[in-house]
DNA sequence: CGACAATTTGATCTGTCTCAACTATGGTGG
DNA sequence: CCACCATAGTTGAGACAGATCAAATTGTCG
């Protein structure tokens, strides 16, 4: 464990993709104490049923929120990248209803609940920002229900790719047409409700159609417009604010 | 339009299934102005893309939040009963990312945003309650992703039935083993990602197994324990508070 | 009673799963 | 530096859950 400094700017930037903050808000967030931790891949950061005393911020790597269903089947309900705070809910709900798993080696920061509560009591705009974050998350889950419930495999996979790209782009984790999403095809399957075998075929279809190619963990989108069309993707459910470019 | 009185107690009771309120909180909620409206079945209460100036409270009937995907397919992402406030998010997010459809004739109450905002500014405990509501909703959506993504048709349908029963029970809309859920089999299909034909067969299986029978819109659960088992249902994701029985 | 919506049943078709084998790829220790 | 092993991806064949299409039956309500 060690103190982190620019970990703060990562989650502040993330928050600002969805909520307007002023300089005082940012100051208050920067003052939150944060201890950093390293994690190996495939480690659980927290498990279903647990209580938490801290919120975690992802500093690097990729995590997934997972739910287990009868028979050991796994459903991934969201992916999280640098800047995300995947367990903000633990501030208000005492037991986790899912687990958070590191899909890669990663670095996370821990911020004590009471310091976040104090900050948002002092600055209601921060409380609103966290509330909004929860609402946007809800909107994304709704889209996932529709994705898994009513879209064909190809659209489904393409949709998840579009979403990851857009969300990563919003916090500067992409280049113009490619991004690093170091997850396995099985993970993608657990996120889309498909088998890993079928994910493989679907990725091949996307590749042959000249939409997305992947070398290792780096994925390149060759035709954003056509990918969006086949994915039936409309980013408005992400509720991203128009960014004032620096 | 006419003024409503006991509409308030319905949504107060609903809020209290998830958050602790004190008498002052309840008072503040009771003072919120509310206009009631009647709606025919199959009417949209709001549509995707719209902005809202009021939040609605369901006083009677059943509504569903719907998302449309390419090709006119529909996905229902949640059901709402008396006491629910399905568009609380409009307080903080300006555009609706889905629509709200009346599945039956219904009565709703409208409460202006600014009055809710004023109340929660005055009483932070109310702001927290709304925030919690959003988080619990998120938890339910996660469960739906897992339900639609990783469960078989029989478990899926049973799970939705279990959830509706539990949520309605929490606000006193059930008898000991039966409840009125006036939705069509097609609606159930749109909620579970199955075809209406297959829902029909699945309901028959549930009936033949002696788990659930339905006459008209009234459904009776004959073996709660076995239904819960076949549904893989664990209510903890609803984050219901232990109720202090009156 | 007629009209329309909802449910039931049957037959056929298709997407996706499962199982199984095979091929990169990369890391590790000898 | 290479032989080995683990992990991830690729491909094929057969099985099955659930979709689609079509038709018949049963409400339900004006």
XYZ file of C-alpha atoms (C1' of nucleotides) in Angstrom:
552
model
C 0.000 0.000 0.000
C 1.189 3.478 -0.806
C -0.301 6.913 -1.212
C -1.422 7.778 -4.733
C -1.621 11.166 -6.309
C -2.798 11.114 -9.880
C -5.220 8.318 -9.106
C -7.536 11.124 -8.137
C -7.455 12.822 -11.498
C -8.545 9.574 -13.141
C -11.808 9.213 -11.298
C -12.434 12.947 -11.323
C -12.200 12.843 -15.097
C -14.570 9.872 -15.136
C -17.105 11.661 -12.926
C -16.923 14.672 -15.209
C -17.997 12.651 -18.220
C -21.393 12.484 -16.555
C -21.656 15.407 -14.107
C -20.557 19.027 -14.102
C -18.098 19.780 -11.292
C -16.581 23.105 -10.325
C -13.064 23.706 -9.082
C -14.110 23.423 -5.421
C -15.729 20.045 -6.074
C -12.549 18.830 -7.723
C -10.491 20.133 -4.805
C -12.672 18.280 -2.326
C -12.265 15.071 -4.326
C -8.518 15.499 -4.594
C -8.309 15.729 -0.826
C -9.874 12.304 -0.324
C -7.347 9.889 1.161
C -6.526 6.988 -1.129
C -4.425 3.894 -0.574
C -3.333 1.950 -3.621
C -3.214 -1.819 -3.980
C -2.020 -4.225 -6.637
C -4.040 -7.256 -7.656
C -3.367 -10.319 -9.778
C -5.738 -11.294 -12.556
C -8.729 -13.453 -11.611
C -8.764 -12.232 -8.026
C -12.036 -11.103 -6.498
C -11.943 -7.533 -5.219
C -15.117 -8.157 -3.273
C -17.715 -10.898 -3.186
C -21.479 -11.139 -3.099
C -22.803 -10.717 0.423
C -19.840 -8.752 1.709
C -19.954 -5.405 3.492
C -17.523 -2.659 2.600
C -15.920 0.239 4.441
C -14.168 1.692 1.416
C -14.977 2.510 -2.170
C -12.477 1.429 -4.774
C -11.201 3.364 -7.760
C -9.700 1.530 -10.690
C -6.283 2.937 -11.529
C -5.275 0.423 -14.198
C -6.515 -2.860 -15.624
C -10.015 -4.171 -16.210
C -12.556 -5.493 -13.714
C -15.995 -7.023 -14.149
C -19.021 -7.159 -11.936
C -20.260 -10.731 -11.858
C -23.336 -12.566 -10.726
C -23.441 -16.320 -10.344
C -26.568 -18.269 -11.176
C -27.496 -21.862 -10.322
C -25.187 -24.447 -11.854
C -22.074 -22.300 -11.617
C -22.938 -20.225 -14.645
C -21.553 -16.699 -14.564
C -23.012 -13.475 -15.894
C -20.874 -10.387 -16.240
C -23.072 -7.326 -15.804
C -20.498 -4.612 -16.465
C -16.894 -3.935 -17.353
C -14.820 -1.323 -15.569
C -11.702 0.549 -16.598
C -9.330 3.123 -15.153
C -11.245 5.933 -13.463
C -14.341 3.867 -12.678
C -15.646 3.436 -9.145
C -17.546 0.167 -9.433
C -18.729 -0.051 -5.834
C -20.031 3.434 -5.142
C -23.264 1.737 -4.147
C -21.641 0.379 -0.987
C -21.986 3.897 0.431
C -25.726 3.367 0.785
C -26.407 -0.371 0.454
C -24.806 -2.485 3.102
C -24.407 -5.797 1.318
C -22.964 -6.363 -2.121
C -25.369 -8.212 -4.401
C -22.607 -9.257 -6.787
C -18.864 -9.683 -6.873
C -16.141 -7.660 -8.548
C -13.450 -9.661 -10.308
C -10.119 -8.515 -11.711
C -9.996 -9.718 -15.317
C -6.384 -8.575 -15.607
C -3.634 -7.636 -13.220
C -4.666 -4.283 -11.882
C -4.048 -1.413 -9.548
C -6.847 0.011 -7.453
C -7.234 2.815 -4.932
C -9.275 2.558 -1.742
C -11.145 5.542 -0.301
C -12.867 5.251 3.104
C -16.632 5.635 3.060
C -16.778 8.245 5.799
C -14.439 10.578 3.925
C -16.645 10.374 0.830
C -19.761 10.888 2.928
C -18.211 13.905 4.618
C -17.258 15.410 1.277
C -20.705 14.965 -0.215
C -22.404 16.334 2.894
C -20.255 19.435 2.589
C -20.758 19.741 -1.166
C -24.232 18.641 -2.281
C -23.092 18.896 -5.870
C -20.852 15.913 -5.207
C -23.718 13.970 -3.669
C -25.667 14.716 -6.847
C -22.767 13.562 -8.976
C -22.680 10.205 -7.186
C -26.442 9.932 -7.460
C -26.229 10.647 -11.178
C -23.503 8.081 -11.536
C -25.883 5.520 -10.039
C -28.607 6.553 -12.476
C -26.353 6.343 -15.507
C -25.203 2.930 -14.362
C -28.854 1.922 -14.160
C -29.374 3.126 -17.701
C -26.445 1.023 -18.889
C -27.857 -2.048 -17.158
C -31.176 -1.481 -18.896
C -29.384 -1.410 -22.213
C -27.662 -4.658 -21.305
C -30.985 -6.306 -20.493
C -32.207 -5.312 -23.949
C -28.921 -6.393 -25.502
C -28.930 -9.848 -23.987
C -32.691 -10.273 -24.181
C -33.529 -9.174 -27.690
C -30.463 -8.936 -29.895
C -28.786 -11.615 -32.026
C -25.260 -12.750 -31.225
C -23.568 -10.513 -33.792
C -25.391 -7.353 -32.744
C -24.840 -8.244 -29.109
C -21.109 -8.634 -29.317
C -20.769 -5.589 -31.544
C -22.820 -3.596 -29.056
C -20.578 -4.431 -26.125
C -17.561 -3.476 -28.218
C -19.155 -0.146 -29.146
C -19.980 0.601 -25.537
C -16.511 -0.210 -24.251
C -14.960 1.921 -26.966
C -17.197 4.908 -26.243
C -16.735 4.735 -22.504
C -12.997 4.345 -22.798
C -12.838 7.134 -25.356
C -14.654 9.448 -22.927
C -11.794 9.127 -20.459
C -9.006 9.122 -23.021
C -8.167 5.416 -23.031
C -8.390 5.009 -26.814
C -6.612 6.181 -29.923
C -8.715 7.343 -32.863
C -9.771 3.851 -33.932
C -8.251 1.293 -31.612
C -8.304 0.395 -27.954
C -6.886 -2.115 -25.526
C -9.481 -4.379 -23.958
C -7.508 -7.204 -22.404
C -10.328 -9.659 -21.796
C -10.742 -13.222 -22.955
C -13.423 -14.448 -25.340
C -14.962 -16.407 -22.467
C -15.351 -13.161 -20.535
C -17.079 -11.641 -23.532
C -19.331 -14.692 -23.606
C -20.248 -14.258 -19.957
C -21.086 -10.635 -20.661
C -23.312 -11.364 -23.643
C -24.934 -14.586 -22.502
C -23.230 -16.580 -25.257
C -20.785 -19.495 -25.183
C -17.101 -18.826 -25.684
C -17.213 -20.967 -28.814
C -19.900 -18.839 -30.340
C -18.102 -15.645 -29.366
C -15.161 -16.926 -31.330
C -17.244 -17.444 -34.446
C -18.896 -14.098 -33.987
C -15.563 -12.320 -33.692
C -14.513 -14.044 -36.887
C -17.617 -12.747 -38.604
C -16.846 -9.240 -37.404
C -13.313 -9.609 -38.688
C -14.336 -11.012 -42.081
C -16.869 -8.202 -42.440
C -13.983 -5.771 -41.992
C -15.482 -4.215 -38.881
C -13.149 -5.130 -36.046
C -9.803 -6.884 -35.926
C -7.962 -7.914 -32.817
C -4.311 -8.671 -32.297
C -3.720 -9.843 -28.791
C -5.705 -7.553 -26.559
C -5.707 -4.601 -28.904
C -8.847 -4.171 -30.964
C -9.117 -1.955 -34.002
C -12.372 -0.655 -35.346
C -12.131 -0.243 -39.114
C -15.571 1.073 -39.900
C -17.194 2.751 -36.939
C -20.361 3.652 -38.781
C -21.043 0.156 -40.046
C -20.125 -1.352 -36.697
C -22.590 0.967 -34.979
C -25.261 -0.004 -37.479
C -24.786 -3.735 -37.061
C -24.694 -3.246 -33.288
C -27.852 -1.119 -33.260
C -25.771 1.156 -31.050
C -26.967 4.594 -29.953
C -24.775 6.083 -27.283
C -27.411 8.276 -25.702
C -28.068 5.736 -22.958
C -24.560 6.487 -21.652
C -25.751 9.999 -20.787
C -22.312 11.426 -21.549
C -22.012 15.177 -21.245
C -20.803 17.089 -24.299
C -17.146 17.516 -23.424
C -15.667 21.004 -23.271
C -12.412 20.183 -25.036
C -9.404 21.382 -23.105
C -57.031 15.937 -13.077
C -57.873 16.084 -9.417
C -56.026 16.296 -6.128
C -55.149 12.996 -4.499
C -54.674 12.264 -0.860
C -53.828 8.683 -0.123
C -51.697 8.467 -3.243
C -48.966 9.796 -1.012
C -49.154 6.954 1.477
C -48.653 4.479 -1.351
C -45.306 5.758 -2.480
C -44.219 6.546 1.058
C -44.808 2.922 1.918
C -42.862 1.876 -1.159
C -39.915 4.115 -0.243
C -39.931 2.657 3.255
C -39.418 -0.861 1.956
C -35.922 0.292 1.036
C -35.062 3.312 3.213
C -35.690 4.320 6.795
C -37.747 7.508 7.061
C -38.722 9.433 10.162
C -41.995 11.216 10.783
C -40.638 14.535 9.485
C -39.552 12.877 6.251
C -43.002 11.418 5.797
C -44.572 14.783 6.519
C -42.415 16.454 3.899
C -43.423 13.809 1.358
C -47.098 14.139 2.216
C -46.901 17.838 1.500
C -45.744 17.302 -2.094
C -48.399 18.485 -4.545
C -49.801 15.684 -6.671
C -52.201 15.736 -9.594
C -53.823 12.483 -10.590
C -54.441 11.254 -14.116
C -56.167 8.269 -15.648
C -54.656 6.321 -18.512
C -55.907 3.635 -20.856
C -53.973 0.432 -21.324
C -51.192 0.455 -23.934
C -50.658 4.191 -23.661
C -47.138 5.527 -23.275
C -46.654 7.619 -20.157
C -43.414 8.956 -21.548
C -41.202 8.059 -24.470
C -37.509 7.615 -25.111
C -35.799 10.939 -25.720
C -38.354 13.012 -23.852
C -37.648 15.523 -21.096
C -39.784 15.627 -17.980
C -40.823 18.278 -15.496
C -42.659 15.922 -13.167
C -42.122 12.552 -11.572
C -44.967 10.107 -11.695
C -46.275 7.849 -8.962
C -48.284 4.779 -9.839
C -51.552 4.732 -7.921
C -53.116 1.693 -9.589
C -52.430 -0.606 -12.516
C -49.207 -1.939 -13.970
C -46.628 -0.170 -16.123
C -43.464 -1.380 -17.829
C -40.295 0.354 -18.818
C -39.511 -0.580 -22.399
C -36.599 -0.305 -24.758
C -36.947 -0.861 -28.473
C -34.179 -2.508 -30.457
C -33.635 -2.664 -34.221
C -36.381 -4.462 -36.090
C -39.160 -3.347 -33.797
C -38.355 -5.888 -31.099
C -39.249 -4.779 -27.596
C -37.548 -5.473 -24.310
C -39.295 -4.798 -21.025
C -36.701 -3.929 -18.407
C -38.958 -3.599 -15.361
C -42.526 -3.844 -14.142
C -44.064 -1.233 -11.873
C -47.001 -1.396 -9.482
C -48.872 0.903 -7.138
C -46.459 2.956 -5.055
C -43.590 2.841 -7.549
C -42.020 5.977 -8.975
C -40.580 4.689 -12.242
C -39.083 7.957 -13.460
C -37.298 9.300 -10.417
C -34.233 9.453 -12.637
C -35.701 12.369 -14.549
C -34.767 14.535 -11.564
C -31.100 14.261 -12.524
C -30.935 12.963 -16.097
C -32.506 15.232 -18.647
C -33.502 12.777 -21.359
C -35.333 9.504 -20.905
C -33.418 6.551 -22.344
C -36.519 4.364 -22.476
C -40.271 4.640 -22.498
C -42.864 3.853 -19.864
C -45.945 2.015 -21.076
C -49.213 1.347 -19.289
C -49.844 -2.393 -19.523
C -53.291 -1.954 -18.002
C -55.650 0.923 -17.440
C -54.085 2.879 -14.647
C -54.124 5.881 -12.402
C -50.971 7.891 -11.835
C -49.984 10.941 -9.812
C -47.695 13.697 -11.060
C -45.340 15.565 -8.725
C -43.365 18.562 -10.028
C -39.570 18.142 -10.016
C -38.855 21.376 -8.208
C -41.042 20.429 -5.259
C -39.190 17.127 -4.885
C -35.856 18.872 -5.235
C -36.828 21.425 -2.597
C -37.903 18.684 -0.202
C -34.704 16.704 -0.604
C -32.560 19.810 -0.230
C -34.318 20.513 3.036
C -34.149 16.922 4.233
C -30.969 15.142 3.112
C -32.412 11.890 4.367
C -34.937 12.096 1.543
C -32.202 12.753 -0.976
C -30.498 9.635 0.334
C -33.715 7.667 0.048
C -34.051 8.612 -3.630
C -30.398 7.808 -4.199
C -30.880 4.419 -2.547
C -33.926 3.810 -4.679
C -31.750 4.328 -7.739
C -29.168 1.900 -6.409
C -31.720 -0.794 -5.626
C -33.159 -0.353 -9.081
C -29.671 -0.856 -10.466
C -29.365 -4.046 -8.469
C -32.629 -5.324 -9.916
C -31.458 -4.565 -13.444
C -28.279 -6.527 -12.792
C -30.359 -9.480 -11.712
C -32.373 -9.160 -14.914
C -29.229 -9.192 -17.014
C -28.231 -12.441 -15.311
C -31.765 -13.775 -15.641
C -32.037 -13.134 -19.362
C -28.400 -13.916 -20.074
C -27.786 -17.134 -18.225
C -31.001 -18.820 -17.159
C -33.213 -21.289 -19.038
C -36.746 -20.345 -19.993
C -38.394 -22.084 -17.030
C -36.097 -20.543 -14.426
C -36.376 -17.194 -16.154
C -40.134 -17.015 -16.095
C -40.304 -18.377 -12.560
C -37.786 -15.774 -11.470
C -39.809 -12.871 -12.789
C -42.880 -14.273 -11.039
C -40.980 -14.583 -7.760
C -39.709 -11.028 -8.033
C -43.112 -9.552 -8.781
C -44.633 -11.458 -5.903
C -41.965 -10.338 -3.423
C -42.079 -6.715 -4.479
C -45.861 -6.618 -4.411
C -45.900 -8.398 -1.062
C -43.580 -5.741 0.374
C -46.205 -3.083 -0.276
C -49.216 -5.193 0.650
C -50.508 -5.988 -2.841
C -50.704 -9.761 -2.312
C -52.605 -12.251 -0.232
C -50.654 -15.072 1.388
C -50.175 -17.058 -1.804
C -51.770 -15.250 -4.688
C -51.488 -11.936 -6.454
C -52.960 -10.015 -9.342
C -50.536 -9.354 -12.145
C -52.662 -8.283 -15.084
C -50.126 -8.638 -17.868
C -50.285 -10.634 -21.056
C -48.069 -13.587 -21.924
C -46.510 -11.470 -24.672
C -45.510 -8.903 -22.075
C -43.884 -11.650 -20.026
C -42.074 -12.725 -23.171
C -40.758 -9.221 -23.762
C -39.533 -9.153 -20.172
C -37.731 -12.489 -20.355
C -36.420 -12.363 -23.894
C -38.634 -15.247 -24.987
C -41.387 -15.551 -27.599
C -44.992 -15.425 -26.461
C -45.503 -18.937 -27.764
C -42.706 -20.235 -25.626
C -43.982 -18.349 -22.577
C -47.248 -20.137 -23.045
C -45.604 -23.536 -23.000
C -43.452 -22.549 -20.044
C -46.466 -21.406 -18.039
C -48.072 -24.749 -18.790
C -45.003 -26.500 -17.422
C -45.185 -24.419 -14.250
C -48.852 -25.298 -13.930
C -48.341 -29.023 -14.546
C -45.523 -29.007 -11.996
C -48.023 -27.647 -9.486
C -46.051 -24.459 -8.898
C -48.185 -21.644 -10.279
C -51.700 -21.531 -11.644
C -53.342 -18.545 -13.231
C -56.994 -17.770 -13.715
C -57.360 -14.602 -15.663
C -54.936 -12.131 -14.188
C -54.760 -13.710 -10.756
C -51.808 -15.987 -10.169
C -51.576 -18.445 -7.306
C -48.323 -19.833 -6.033
C -48.878 -23.334 -4.668
C -45.379 -24.191 -3.535
C -43.280 -21.157 -2.818
C -40.215 -23.095 -1.788
C -40.110 -25.240 -4.932
C -40.889 -22.246 -7.127
C -38.002 -20.341 -5.561
C -35.719 -23.320 -6.152
C -36.641 -23.758 -9.784
C -36.302 -19.990 -10.248
C -32.912 -19.853 -8.527
C -34.456 -16.919 -6.687
C -32.724 -15.192 -3.774
C -34.452 -11.987 -2.771
C -31.403 -10.278 -1.306
C -30.831 -8.324 -4.532
C -34.057 -6.452 -3.778
C -32.356 -4.934 -0.726
C -35.638 -4.884 1.171
C -35.432 -3.659 4.747
C -36.688 -5.983 7.465
C -40.170 -4.578 8.019
C -41.153 -3.384 11.446
C -44.635 -4.864 11.454
C -47.238 -2.312 12.378
C -74.326 -11.828 -30.570
C -70.223 -10.408 -33.047
C -65.511 -8.625 -32.909
C -61.110 -8.640 -31.151
C -57.592 -9.880 -28.041
C -55.322 -13.528 -25.720
C -54.204 -18.259 -25.224
C -53.364 -22.932 -26.886
C -51.601 -26.422 -30.025
C -48.835 -28.413 -33.898
C -45.062 -28.542 -37.311
C -40.920 -26.936 -38.866
C -36.740 -24.255 -38.799
C -32.647 -21.971 -36.849
C -29.304 -20.121 -33.536
C -26.568 -21.403 -30.181
C -24.698 -24.978 -27.104
C -21.814 -28.946 -26.126
C -18.186 -31.808 -26.838
C -13.997 -32.606 -28.889
C -9.877 -31.960 -31.288
C -6.396 -28.991 -33.026
C -3.503 -24.642 -33.404
C -1.297 -20.491 -32.013
C 0.959 -17.939 -28.308
C 3.589 -16.905 -24.481
C 5.929 -17.951 -20.286
C 8.978 -20.960 -17.456
C 12.625 -23.622 -15.989
C 16.320 -26.714 -17.354
C 18.086 -21.251 -26.193
C 14.972 -24.707 -26.444
C 11.424 -28.079 -24.610
C 7.558 -27.908 -22.185
C 3.133 -26.483 -20.418
C -0.662 -23.517 -19.728
C -3.818 -20.440 -21.733
C -6.480 -18.616 -25.454
C -8.270 -19.032 -29.814
C -10.061 -21.839 -33.968
C -12.766 -25.251 -36.362
C -16.142 -29.171 -37.015
C -20.306 -32.172 -36.040
C -24.420 -33.256 -33.637
C -28.083 -32.012 -30.266
C -31.562 -29.084 -28.424
C -33.911 -24.945 -26.678
C -36.523 -21.809 -28.388
C -38.170 -19.116 -32.701
C -41.406 -18.774 -36.422
C -45.488 -19.640 -38.931
C -50.082 -21.076 -39.073
C -54.416 -22.415 -37.322
C -57.805 -23.315 -33.791
C -59.749 -22.238 -29.416
C -61.053 -19.548 -25.664
C -62.105 -15.547 -23.311
C -63.883 -10.573 -22.917
C -66.384 -6.681 -23.725
C -69.279 -3.420 -26.264
